[in-house]
Tab-separated table of C-alpha atoms in Angstrom:
chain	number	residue	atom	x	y	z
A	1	UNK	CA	17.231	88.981	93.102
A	2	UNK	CA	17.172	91.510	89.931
A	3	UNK	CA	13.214	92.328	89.523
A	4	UNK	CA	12.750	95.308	87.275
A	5	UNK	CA	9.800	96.700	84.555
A	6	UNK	CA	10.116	95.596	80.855
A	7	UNK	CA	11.559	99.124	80.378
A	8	UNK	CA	14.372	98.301	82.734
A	9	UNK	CA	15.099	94.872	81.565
A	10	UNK	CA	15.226	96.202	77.734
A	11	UNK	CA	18.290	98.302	79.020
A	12	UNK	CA	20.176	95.442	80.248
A	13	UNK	CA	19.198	93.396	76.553
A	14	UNK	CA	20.409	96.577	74.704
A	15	UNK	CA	23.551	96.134	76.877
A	16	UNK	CA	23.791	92.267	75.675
A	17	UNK	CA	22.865	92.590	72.351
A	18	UNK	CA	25.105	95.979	71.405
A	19	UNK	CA	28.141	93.221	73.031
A	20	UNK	CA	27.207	90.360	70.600
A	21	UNK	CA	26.456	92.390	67.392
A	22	UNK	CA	29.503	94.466	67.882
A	23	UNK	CA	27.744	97.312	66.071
A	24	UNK	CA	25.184	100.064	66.725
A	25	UNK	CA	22.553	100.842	63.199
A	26	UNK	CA	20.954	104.014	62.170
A	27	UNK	CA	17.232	104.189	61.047
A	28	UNK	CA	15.482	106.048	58.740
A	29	UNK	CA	11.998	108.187	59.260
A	30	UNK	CA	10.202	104.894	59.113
A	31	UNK	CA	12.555	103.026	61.816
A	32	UNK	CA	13.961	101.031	59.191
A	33	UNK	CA	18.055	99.943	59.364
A	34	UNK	CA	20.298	101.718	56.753
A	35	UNK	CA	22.586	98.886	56.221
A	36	UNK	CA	25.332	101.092	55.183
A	37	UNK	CA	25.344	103.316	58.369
A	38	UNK	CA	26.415	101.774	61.508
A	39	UNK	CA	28.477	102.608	64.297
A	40	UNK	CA	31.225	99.580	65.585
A	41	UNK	CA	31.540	99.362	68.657
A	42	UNK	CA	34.942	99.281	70.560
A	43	UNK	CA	33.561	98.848	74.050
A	44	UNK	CA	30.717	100.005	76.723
A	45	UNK	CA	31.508	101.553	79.651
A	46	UNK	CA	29.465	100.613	82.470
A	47	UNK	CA	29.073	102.020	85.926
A	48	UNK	CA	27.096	100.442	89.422
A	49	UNK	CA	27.617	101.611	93.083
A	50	UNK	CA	30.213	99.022	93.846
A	51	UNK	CA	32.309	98.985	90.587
A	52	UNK	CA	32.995	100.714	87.256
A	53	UNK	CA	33.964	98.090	84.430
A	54	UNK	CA	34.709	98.354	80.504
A	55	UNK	CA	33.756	95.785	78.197
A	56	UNK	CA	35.658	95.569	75.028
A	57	UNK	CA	35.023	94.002	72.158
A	58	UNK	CA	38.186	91.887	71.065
A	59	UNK	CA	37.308	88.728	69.700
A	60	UNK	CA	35.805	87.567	73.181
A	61	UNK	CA	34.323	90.246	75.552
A	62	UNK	CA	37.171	91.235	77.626
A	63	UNK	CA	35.850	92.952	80.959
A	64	UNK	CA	38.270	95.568	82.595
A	65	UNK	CA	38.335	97.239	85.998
A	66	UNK	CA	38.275	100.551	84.933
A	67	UNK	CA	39.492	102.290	88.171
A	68	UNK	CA	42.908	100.827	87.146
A	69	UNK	CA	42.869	99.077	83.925
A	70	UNK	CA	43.018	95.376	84.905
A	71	UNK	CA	41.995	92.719	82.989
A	72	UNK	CA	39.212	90.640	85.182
A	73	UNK	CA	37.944	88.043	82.493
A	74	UNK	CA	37.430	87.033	79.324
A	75	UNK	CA	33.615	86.018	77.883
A	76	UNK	CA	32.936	84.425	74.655
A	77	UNK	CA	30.385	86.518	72.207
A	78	UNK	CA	28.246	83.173	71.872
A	79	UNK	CA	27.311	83.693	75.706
A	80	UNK	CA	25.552	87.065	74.984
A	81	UNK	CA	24.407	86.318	71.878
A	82	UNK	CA	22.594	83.300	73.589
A	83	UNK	CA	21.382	85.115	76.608
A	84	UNK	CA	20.191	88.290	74.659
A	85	UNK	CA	18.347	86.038	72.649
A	86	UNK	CA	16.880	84.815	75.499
A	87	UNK	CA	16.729	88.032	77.418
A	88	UNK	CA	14.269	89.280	74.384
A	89	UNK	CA	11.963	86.063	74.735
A	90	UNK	CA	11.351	86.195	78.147
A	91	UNK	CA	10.472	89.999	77.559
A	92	UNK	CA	8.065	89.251	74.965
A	93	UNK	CA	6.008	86.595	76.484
A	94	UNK	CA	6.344	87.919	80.140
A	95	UNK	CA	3.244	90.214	81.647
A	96	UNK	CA	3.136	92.445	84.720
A	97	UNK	CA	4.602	95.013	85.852
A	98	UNK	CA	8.182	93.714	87.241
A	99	UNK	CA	9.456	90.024	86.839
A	100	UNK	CA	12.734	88.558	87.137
A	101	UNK	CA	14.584	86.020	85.209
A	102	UNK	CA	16.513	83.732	87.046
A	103	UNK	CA	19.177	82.469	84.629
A	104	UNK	CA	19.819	85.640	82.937
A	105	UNK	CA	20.359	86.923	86.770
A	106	UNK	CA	23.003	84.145	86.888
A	107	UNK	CA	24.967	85.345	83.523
A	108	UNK	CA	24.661	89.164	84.777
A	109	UNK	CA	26.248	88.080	87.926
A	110	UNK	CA	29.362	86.179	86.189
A	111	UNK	CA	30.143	89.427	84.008
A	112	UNK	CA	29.642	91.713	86.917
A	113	UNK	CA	26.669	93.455	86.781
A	114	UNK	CA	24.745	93.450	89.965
A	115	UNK	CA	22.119	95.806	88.834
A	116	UNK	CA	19.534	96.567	86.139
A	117	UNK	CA	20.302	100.179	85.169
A	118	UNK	CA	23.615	101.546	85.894
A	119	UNK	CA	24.193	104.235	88.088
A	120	UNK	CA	22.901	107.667	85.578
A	121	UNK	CA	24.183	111.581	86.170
A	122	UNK	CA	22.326	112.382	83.163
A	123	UNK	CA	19.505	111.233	80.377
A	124	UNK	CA	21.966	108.632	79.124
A	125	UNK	CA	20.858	105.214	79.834
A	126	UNK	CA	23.944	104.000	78.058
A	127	UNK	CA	27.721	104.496	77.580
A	128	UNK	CA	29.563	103.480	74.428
A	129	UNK	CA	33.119	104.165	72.820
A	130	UNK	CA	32.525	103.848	69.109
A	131	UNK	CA	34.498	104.191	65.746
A	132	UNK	CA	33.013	107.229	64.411
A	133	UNK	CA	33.343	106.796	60.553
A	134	UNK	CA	32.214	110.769	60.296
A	135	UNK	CA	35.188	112.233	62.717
A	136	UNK	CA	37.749	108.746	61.822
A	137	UNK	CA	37.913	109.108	65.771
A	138	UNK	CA	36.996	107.572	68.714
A	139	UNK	CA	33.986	108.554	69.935
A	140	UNK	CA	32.154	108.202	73.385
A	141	UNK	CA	28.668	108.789	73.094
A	142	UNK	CA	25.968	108.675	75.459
A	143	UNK	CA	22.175	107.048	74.380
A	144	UNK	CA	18.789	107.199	75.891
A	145	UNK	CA	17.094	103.700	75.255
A	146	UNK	CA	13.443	103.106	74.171
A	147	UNK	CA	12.046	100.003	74.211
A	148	UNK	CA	8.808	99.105	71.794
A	149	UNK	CA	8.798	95.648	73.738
A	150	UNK	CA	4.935	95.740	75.495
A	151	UNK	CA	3.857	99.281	75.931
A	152	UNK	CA	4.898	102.247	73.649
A	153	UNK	CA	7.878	104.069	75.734
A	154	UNK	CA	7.025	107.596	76.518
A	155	UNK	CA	8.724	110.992	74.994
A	156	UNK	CA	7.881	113.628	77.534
A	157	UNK	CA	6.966	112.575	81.084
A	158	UNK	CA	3.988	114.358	82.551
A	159	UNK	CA	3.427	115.801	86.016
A	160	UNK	CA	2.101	118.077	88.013
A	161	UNK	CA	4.321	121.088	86.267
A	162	UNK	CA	3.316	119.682	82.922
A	163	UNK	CA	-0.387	121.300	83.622
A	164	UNK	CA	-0.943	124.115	81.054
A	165	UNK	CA	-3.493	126.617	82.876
A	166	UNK	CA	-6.091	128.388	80.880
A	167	UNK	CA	-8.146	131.303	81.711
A	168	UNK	CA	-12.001	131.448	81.488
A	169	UNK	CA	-13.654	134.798	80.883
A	170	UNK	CA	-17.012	135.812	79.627
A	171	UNK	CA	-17.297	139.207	77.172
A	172	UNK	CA	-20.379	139.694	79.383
A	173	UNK	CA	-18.893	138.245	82.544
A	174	UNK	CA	-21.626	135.536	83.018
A	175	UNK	CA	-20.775	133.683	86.306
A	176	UNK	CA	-20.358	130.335	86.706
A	177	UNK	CA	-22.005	127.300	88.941
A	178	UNK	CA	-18.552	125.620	89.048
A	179	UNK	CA	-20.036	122.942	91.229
A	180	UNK	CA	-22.848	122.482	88.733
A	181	UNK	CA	-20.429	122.279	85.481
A	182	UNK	CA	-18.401	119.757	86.591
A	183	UNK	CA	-20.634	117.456	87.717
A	184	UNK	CA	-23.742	117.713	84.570
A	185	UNK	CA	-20.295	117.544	82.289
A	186	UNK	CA	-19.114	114.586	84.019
A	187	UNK	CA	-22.188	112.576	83.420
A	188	UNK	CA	-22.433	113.875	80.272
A	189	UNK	CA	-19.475	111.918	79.549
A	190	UNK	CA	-20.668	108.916	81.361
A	191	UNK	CA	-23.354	109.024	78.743
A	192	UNK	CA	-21.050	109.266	75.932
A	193	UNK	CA	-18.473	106.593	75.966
A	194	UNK	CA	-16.910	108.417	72.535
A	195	UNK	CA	-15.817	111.614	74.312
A	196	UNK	CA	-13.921	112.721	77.094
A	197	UNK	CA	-15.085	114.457	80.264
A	198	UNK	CA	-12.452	117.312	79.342
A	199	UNK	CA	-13.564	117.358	75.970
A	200	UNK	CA	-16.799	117.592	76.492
A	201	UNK	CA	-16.251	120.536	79.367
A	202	UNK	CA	-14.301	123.057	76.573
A	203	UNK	CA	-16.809	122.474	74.423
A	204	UNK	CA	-19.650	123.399	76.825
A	205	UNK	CA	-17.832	126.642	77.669
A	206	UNK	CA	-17.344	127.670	74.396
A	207	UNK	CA	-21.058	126.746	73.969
A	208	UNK	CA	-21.742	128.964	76.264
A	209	UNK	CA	-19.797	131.682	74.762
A	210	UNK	CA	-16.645	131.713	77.397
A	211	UNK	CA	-13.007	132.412	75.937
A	212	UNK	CA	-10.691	129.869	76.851
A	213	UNK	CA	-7.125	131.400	76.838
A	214	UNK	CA	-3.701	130.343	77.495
A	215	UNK	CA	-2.872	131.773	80.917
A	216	UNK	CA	0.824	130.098	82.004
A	217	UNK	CA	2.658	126.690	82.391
A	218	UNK	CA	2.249	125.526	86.096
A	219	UNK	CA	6.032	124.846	86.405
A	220	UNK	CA	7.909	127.910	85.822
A	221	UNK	CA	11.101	126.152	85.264
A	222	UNK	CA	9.517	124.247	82.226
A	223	UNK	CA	7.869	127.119	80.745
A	224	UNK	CA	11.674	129.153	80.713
A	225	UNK	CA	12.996	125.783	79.112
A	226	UNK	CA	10.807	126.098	76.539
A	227	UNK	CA	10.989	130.054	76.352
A	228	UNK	CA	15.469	128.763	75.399
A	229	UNK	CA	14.483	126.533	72.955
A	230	UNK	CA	11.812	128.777	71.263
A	231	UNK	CA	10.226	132.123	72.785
A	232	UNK	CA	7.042	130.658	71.389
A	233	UNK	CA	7.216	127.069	72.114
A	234	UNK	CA	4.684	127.887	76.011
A	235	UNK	CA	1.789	129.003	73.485
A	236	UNK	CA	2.539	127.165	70.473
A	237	UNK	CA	2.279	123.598	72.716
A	238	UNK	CA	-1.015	125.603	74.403
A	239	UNK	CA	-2.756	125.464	71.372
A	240	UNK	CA	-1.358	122.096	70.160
A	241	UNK	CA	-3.197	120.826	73.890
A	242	UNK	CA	-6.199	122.688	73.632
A	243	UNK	CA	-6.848	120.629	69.929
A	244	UNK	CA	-6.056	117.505	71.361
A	245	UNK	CA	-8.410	118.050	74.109
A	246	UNK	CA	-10.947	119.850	72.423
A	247	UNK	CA	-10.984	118.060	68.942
A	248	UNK	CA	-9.725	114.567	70.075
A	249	UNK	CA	-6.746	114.444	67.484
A	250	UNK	CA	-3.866	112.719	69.261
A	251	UNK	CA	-1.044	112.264	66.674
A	252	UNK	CA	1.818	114.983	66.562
A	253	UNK	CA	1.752	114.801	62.873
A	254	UNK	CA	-2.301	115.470	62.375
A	255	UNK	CA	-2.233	118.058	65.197
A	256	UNK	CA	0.614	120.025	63.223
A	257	UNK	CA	-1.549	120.085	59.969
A	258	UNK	CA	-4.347	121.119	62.204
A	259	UNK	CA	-2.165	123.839	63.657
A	260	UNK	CA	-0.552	125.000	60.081
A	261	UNK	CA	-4.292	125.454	58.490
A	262	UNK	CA	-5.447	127.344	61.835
A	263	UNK	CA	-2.804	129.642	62.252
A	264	UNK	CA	-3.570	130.716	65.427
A	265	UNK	CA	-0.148	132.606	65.907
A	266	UNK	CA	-1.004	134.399	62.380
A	267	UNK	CA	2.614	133.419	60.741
A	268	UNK	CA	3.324	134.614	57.303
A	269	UNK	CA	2.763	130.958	55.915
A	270	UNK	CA	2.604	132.387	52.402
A	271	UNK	CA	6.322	131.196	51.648
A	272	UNK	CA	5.922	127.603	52.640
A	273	UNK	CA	8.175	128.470	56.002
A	274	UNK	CA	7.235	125.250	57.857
A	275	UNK	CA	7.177	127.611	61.163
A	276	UNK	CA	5.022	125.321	63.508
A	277	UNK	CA	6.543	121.971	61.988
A	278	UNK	CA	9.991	123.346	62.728
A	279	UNK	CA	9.229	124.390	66.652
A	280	UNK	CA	7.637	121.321	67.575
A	281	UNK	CA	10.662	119.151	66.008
A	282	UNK	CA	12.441	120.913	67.940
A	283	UNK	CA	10.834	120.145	70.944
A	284	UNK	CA	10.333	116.769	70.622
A	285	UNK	CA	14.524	116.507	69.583
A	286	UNK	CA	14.881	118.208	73.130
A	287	UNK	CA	12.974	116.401	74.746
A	288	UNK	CA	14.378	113.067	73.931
A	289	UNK	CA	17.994	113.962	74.551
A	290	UNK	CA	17.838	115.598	77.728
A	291	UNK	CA	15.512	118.253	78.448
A	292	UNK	CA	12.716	117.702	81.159
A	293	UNK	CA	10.080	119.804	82.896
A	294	UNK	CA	11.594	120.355	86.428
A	295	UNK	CA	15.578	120.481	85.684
A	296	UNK	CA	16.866	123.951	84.383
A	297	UNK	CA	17.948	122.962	80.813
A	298	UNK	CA	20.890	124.450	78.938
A	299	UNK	CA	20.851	123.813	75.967
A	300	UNK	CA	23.335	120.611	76.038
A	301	UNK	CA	22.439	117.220	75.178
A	302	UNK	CA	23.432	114.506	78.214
A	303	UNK	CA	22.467	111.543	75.569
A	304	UNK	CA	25.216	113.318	72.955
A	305	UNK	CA	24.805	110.195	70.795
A	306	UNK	CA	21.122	110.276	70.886
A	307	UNK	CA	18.326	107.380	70.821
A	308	UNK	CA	18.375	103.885	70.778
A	309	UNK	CA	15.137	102.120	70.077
A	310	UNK	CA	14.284	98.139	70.873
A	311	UNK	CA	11.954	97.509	67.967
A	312	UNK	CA	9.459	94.941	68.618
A	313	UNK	CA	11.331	92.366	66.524
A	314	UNK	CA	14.563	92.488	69.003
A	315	UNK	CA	16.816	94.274	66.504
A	316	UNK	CA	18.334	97.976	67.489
A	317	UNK	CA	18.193	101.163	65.656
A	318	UNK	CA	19.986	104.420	66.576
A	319	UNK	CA	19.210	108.011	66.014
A	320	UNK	CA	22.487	109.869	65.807
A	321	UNK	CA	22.929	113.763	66.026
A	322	UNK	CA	24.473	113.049	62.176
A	323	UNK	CA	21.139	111.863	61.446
A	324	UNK	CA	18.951	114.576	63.004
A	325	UNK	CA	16.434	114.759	59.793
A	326	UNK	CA	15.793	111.450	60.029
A	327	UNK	CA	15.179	111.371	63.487
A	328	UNK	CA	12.918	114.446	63.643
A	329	UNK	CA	10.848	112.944	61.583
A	330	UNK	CA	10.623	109.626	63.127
A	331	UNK	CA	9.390	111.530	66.215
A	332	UNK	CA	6.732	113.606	64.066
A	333	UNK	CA	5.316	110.510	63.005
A	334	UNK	CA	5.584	108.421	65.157
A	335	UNK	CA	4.126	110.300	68.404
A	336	UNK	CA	0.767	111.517	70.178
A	337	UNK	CA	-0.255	113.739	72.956
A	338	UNK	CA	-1.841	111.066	75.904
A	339	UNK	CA	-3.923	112.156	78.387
A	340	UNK	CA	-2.554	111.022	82.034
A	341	UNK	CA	-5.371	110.022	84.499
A	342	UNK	CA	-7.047	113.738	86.024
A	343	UNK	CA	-6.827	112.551	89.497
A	344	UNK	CA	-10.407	113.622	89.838
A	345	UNK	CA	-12.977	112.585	92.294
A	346	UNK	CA	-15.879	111.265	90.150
A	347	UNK	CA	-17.767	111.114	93.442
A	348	UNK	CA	-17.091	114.627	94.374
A	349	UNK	CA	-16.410	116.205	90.499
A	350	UNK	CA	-14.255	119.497	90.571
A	351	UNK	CA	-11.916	117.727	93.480
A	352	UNK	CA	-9.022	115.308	93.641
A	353	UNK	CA	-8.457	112.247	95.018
A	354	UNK	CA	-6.835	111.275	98.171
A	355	UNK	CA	-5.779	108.058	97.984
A	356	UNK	CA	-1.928	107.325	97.897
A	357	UNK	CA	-2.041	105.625	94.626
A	358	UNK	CA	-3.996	108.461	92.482
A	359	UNK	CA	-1.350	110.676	90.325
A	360	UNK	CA	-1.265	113.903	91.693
A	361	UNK	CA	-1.960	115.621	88.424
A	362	UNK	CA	-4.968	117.144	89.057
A	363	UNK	CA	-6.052	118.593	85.867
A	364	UNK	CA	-9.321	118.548	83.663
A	365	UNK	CA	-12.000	120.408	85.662
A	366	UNK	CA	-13.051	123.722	86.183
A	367	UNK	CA	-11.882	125.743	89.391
A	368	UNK	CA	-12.067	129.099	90.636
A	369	UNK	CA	-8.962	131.404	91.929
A	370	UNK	CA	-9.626	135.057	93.228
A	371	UNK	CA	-13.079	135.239	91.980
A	372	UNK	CA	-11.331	134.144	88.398
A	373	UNK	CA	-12.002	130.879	86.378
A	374	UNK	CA	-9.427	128.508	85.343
A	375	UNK	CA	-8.370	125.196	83.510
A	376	UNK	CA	-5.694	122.800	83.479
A	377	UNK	CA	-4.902	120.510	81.002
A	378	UNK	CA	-1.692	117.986	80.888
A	379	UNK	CA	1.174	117.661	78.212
A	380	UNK	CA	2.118	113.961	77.821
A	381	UNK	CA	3.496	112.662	74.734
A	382	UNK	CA	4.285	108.997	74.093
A	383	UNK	CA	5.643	107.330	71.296
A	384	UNK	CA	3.210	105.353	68.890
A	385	UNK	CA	5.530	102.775	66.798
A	386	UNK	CA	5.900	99.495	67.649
A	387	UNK	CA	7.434	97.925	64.985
């Protein structure tokens, strides 16, 4: 039986619906389809453990072995028009956390595909061989897939090398009750639905007249993958985090005002050089089409066609690297910083967690390291549009 996440099923009803359309749209900044650009498809390639098969778009859906270039069958377009329309009903009226769909199962099976993601060497979630009307070539492009079907996908992943660490230091080197400050700021927060624990905890410090500064990223290999795609990009995202913590402003685009009137890296703004704006784009474009925190990134997108999003109405929109404007800006807007759960003890504030099921994050409170203070918060960013 196929049981899989709404994530994983939208993959397979991108797969479906791409066959019965027969062509791929680009969006705008507002996720809107430009009628005029699209992409037509000439097949998708498609690869499991047991087989590799193309499916071609010629009149019917003809499905080749792709090992030798056989023939195996031909499928009429009505079938997955009909069963991606049905695919994207069952996804939005289904709740949980896995299901599986039965007669879908059944079609998957007589087109041979025996799984719900194909097997992935890189951040491509999909194959496709397009008419590119840009090169008048053939084109094989690889796309990520986001899905706006139930909850918002997310951009950037976080984990326990996702913790930016933050030195705490006194002018007057005043000492701290650690045990004490986490626990008064925890109720604190218990008492005050409105803010965070963590925001209320960098607020008490500065209170108290500590300096709270940016100290290193706890995974080394994301803080040099962010040193290629900007040399400023560790501190720039430090103070980006420290706002969203400290100031509760979530959305990429408000924190990027917030960080252009600040001007905490003290950039010649007098020009109207969008400095900040342009770093985080860039970031966010990264991130999306291929880099992550833990894999040594080079530079080279693995999803070299870039994004495909399942809008909550069932149709798909693409963001192409010809497009890249558009698509930075759909990101901008259409993203926030999310804080993943601390992993703290509330009965024992300052520690983690044991229990299997608690993320192993461990961020949020204040700890002490050689005599030193410290604090970690978490980058996550998730994507906001559901339209």
């Amino acid at each position: 039986m196929l049981k899989g996440n709404k994530g994983e099923w939208s993959e397979i009803y991108v797969f479906l619906k791409l066959l019965a359309d027969g062509k791929l749209y680009s969006a705008d900044e507002n996720l809107e389809i430009i009628e005029n650009i699209y992409y037509p498809i000439i097949k998708i390639l498609r690869t499991e453990t047991e087989n590799k098969r193309d499916y071609f778009i010629n009149g019917d859906i003809e499905i080749f072995d792709a090992e030798n270039e056989t023939l195996l069958m031909k499928i009429p377009v009505i079938d997955f028009v009909e069963n991606s329309k049905k695919l994207f009903n069952y996804l939005k009226s289904s709740s949980g956390r896995s299901f599986s769909f039965l007669d879908i199962e059944s079609f998957l099976e007589s087109i041979d595909v025996k799984n719900l993601t194909g097997l992935k060497t890189d951040k491509s979630d999909i194959r496709i061989l397009i008419h590119d009307f840009n090169t008048h070539r053939k084109e094989k492009l690889g796309f990520s897939i986001k899905s706006m079907i139930g909850k918002d996908s997310t951009l950037f992943n976080p984990a326990v090398g996702t913790n930016f660490i933050y030195k705490i230091s006194h002018p007057e080197n005043k000492k701290i009750d650690i045990s004490a400050f986490n626990r008064e700021t925890l109720l604190k927060s218990k008492d005050n639905s409105k803010l965070s624990k963590i925001n209320i905890r960098i607020n008490e410090l500065l209170k108290l007249g500590y300096q709270i500064n940016f100290e290193k990223i706890q995974s080394e290999n994301l803080e040099l993958n962010l040193i290629l795609i900007d040399s400023q990009l560790p501190l720039i995202l430090s103070k980006i985090l420290m706002y969203k913590y400290s100031l509760s402003v979530s959305n990429t685009k408000d924190l990027i005002e917030l960080i252009k009137q600040k001007n905490p890296l003290n950039f010649n703004l007098s020009k109207g050089h969008p400095f900040y704006e342009n770093k985080i784009k860039n970031f966010l474009t990264e991130s999306a089409l291929g880099m992550t925190p833990e894999t040594v990134w080079n530079g080279i997108y693995d999803a070299t066609g870039g994004i495909i999003i399942v809008k909550s109405s069932g149709d798909l929109v693409c963001y192409h690297i010809y497009n890249r404007n558009e698509f930075q800006n759909y990101l901008v807007n259409n993203t926030k910083l999310e804080q993943a759960s601390t992993g703290e003890n509330e009965e024992n504030p300052g520690f983690a967690r044991t229990d299997k099921k608690t993320k192993p994050f461990k961020f949020g409170w204040l700890y002490e390291e050689n005599g030193e203070y410290f604090l970690k918060l978490n980058l996550q960013i998730r994507f906001t549009n559901s339209k």
